[in-house]
mmCIF file of C-alpha atoms in Angstrom:
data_model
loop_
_atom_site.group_PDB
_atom_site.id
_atom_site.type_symbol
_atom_site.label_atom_id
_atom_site.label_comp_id
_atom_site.label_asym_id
_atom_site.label_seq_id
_atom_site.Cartn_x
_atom_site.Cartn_y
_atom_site.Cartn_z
ATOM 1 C CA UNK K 1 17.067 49.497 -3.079
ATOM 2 C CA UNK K 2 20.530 48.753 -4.648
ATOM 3 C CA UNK K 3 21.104 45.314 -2.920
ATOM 4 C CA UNK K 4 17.749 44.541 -5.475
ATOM 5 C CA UNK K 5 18.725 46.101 -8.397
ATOM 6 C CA UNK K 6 19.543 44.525 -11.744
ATOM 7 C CA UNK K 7 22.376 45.762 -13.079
ATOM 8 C CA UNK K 8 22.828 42.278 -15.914
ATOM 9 C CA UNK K 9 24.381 45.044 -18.230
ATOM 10 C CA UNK K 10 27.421 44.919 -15.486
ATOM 11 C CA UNK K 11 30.296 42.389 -16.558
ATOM 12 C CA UNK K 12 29.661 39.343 -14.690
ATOM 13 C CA UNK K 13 32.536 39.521 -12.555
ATOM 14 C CA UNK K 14 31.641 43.388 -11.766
ATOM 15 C CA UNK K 15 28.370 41.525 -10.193
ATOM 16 C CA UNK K 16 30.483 39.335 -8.560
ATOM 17 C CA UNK K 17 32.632 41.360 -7.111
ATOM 18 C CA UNK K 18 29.038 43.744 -5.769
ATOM 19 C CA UNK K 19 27.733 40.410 -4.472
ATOM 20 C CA UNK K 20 30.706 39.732 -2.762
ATOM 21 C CA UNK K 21 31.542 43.018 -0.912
ATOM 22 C CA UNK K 22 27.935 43.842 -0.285
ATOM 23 C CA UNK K 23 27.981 40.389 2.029
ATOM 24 C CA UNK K 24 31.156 41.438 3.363
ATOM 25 C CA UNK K 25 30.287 44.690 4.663
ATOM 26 C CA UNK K 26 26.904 43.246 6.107
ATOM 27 C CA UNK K 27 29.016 41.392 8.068
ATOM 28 C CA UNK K 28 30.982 43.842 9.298
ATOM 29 C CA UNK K 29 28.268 46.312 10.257
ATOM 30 C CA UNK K 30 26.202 43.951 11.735
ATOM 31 C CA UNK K 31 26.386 44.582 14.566
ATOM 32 C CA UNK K 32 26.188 48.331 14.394
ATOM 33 C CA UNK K 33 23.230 50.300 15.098
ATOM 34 C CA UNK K 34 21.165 52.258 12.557
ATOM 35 C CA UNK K 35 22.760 55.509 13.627
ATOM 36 C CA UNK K 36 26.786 54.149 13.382
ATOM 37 C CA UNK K 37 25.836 52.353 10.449
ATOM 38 C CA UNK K 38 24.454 55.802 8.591
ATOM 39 C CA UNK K 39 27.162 57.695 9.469
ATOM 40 C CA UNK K 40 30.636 55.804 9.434
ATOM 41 C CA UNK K 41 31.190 56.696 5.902
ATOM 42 C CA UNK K 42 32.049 59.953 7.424
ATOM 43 C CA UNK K 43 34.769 58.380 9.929
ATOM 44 C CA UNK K 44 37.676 56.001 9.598
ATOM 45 C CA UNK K 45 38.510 52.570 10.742
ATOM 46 C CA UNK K 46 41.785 51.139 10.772
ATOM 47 C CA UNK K 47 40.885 47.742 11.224
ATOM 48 C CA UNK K 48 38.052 47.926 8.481
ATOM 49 C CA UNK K 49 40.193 49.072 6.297
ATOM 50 C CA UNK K 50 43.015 46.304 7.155
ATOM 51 C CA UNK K 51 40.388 44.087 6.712
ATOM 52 C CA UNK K 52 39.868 45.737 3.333
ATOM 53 C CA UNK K 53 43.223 45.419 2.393
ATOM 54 C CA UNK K 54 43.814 41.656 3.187
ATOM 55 C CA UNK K 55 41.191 40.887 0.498
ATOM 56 C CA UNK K 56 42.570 43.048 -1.851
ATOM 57 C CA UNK K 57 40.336 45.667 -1.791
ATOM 58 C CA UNK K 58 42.215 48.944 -1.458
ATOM 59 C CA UNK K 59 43.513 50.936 -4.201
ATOM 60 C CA UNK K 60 41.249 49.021 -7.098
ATOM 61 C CA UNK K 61 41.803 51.058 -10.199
ATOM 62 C CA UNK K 62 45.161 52.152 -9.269
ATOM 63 C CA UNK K 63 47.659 51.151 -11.786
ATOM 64 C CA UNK K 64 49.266 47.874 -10.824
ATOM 65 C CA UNK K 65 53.046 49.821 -10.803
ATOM 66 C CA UNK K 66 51.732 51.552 -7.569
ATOM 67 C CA UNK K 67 50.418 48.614 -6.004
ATOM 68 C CA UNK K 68 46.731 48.676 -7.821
ATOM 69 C CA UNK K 69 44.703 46.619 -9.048
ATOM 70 C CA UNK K 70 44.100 48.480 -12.446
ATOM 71 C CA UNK K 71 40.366 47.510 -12.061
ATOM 72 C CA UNK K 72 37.728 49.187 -13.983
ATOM 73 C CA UNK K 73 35.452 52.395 -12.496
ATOM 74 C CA UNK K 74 32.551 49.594 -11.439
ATOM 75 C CA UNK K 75 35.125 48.066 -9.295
ATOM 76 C CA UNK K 76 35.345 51.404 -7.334
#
């Protein structure tokens, strides 16, 4: 699985960063069943992605002139 995988060749904030979101969207699917979980990729949430967006998390390797964060592609 990916949550077990070592990716130590990442920059240590990259890993940070994975650690961090990974928590944050077991949170928010928790309480989501198998099926929603699978498939809400597909769909869109507007207060997911407000949530998103009040940590920063939207628009990551967009330049910072457009309201980016001018991460790198790991970010994304």
């Amino acid at each position: 699985m990916l949550d077990v995988l070592d990716l130590a060749y990442l920059p240590q904030e990259e890993n940070q960063f994975r650690r961090e979101l990974r928590a944050f969207i077991k949170e928010a699917t928790q309480e989501m069943d198998a099926y929603a979980r699978a498939r809400s990729w597909m769909g869109f949430d507007a207060g997911f992605s407000k949530k998103l967006a009040a940590k920063g998390w939207l628009g990551l390797t967009l330049p910072k002139q457009y309201g980016g964060a001018e991460k790198g592609y790991f970010s994304r």
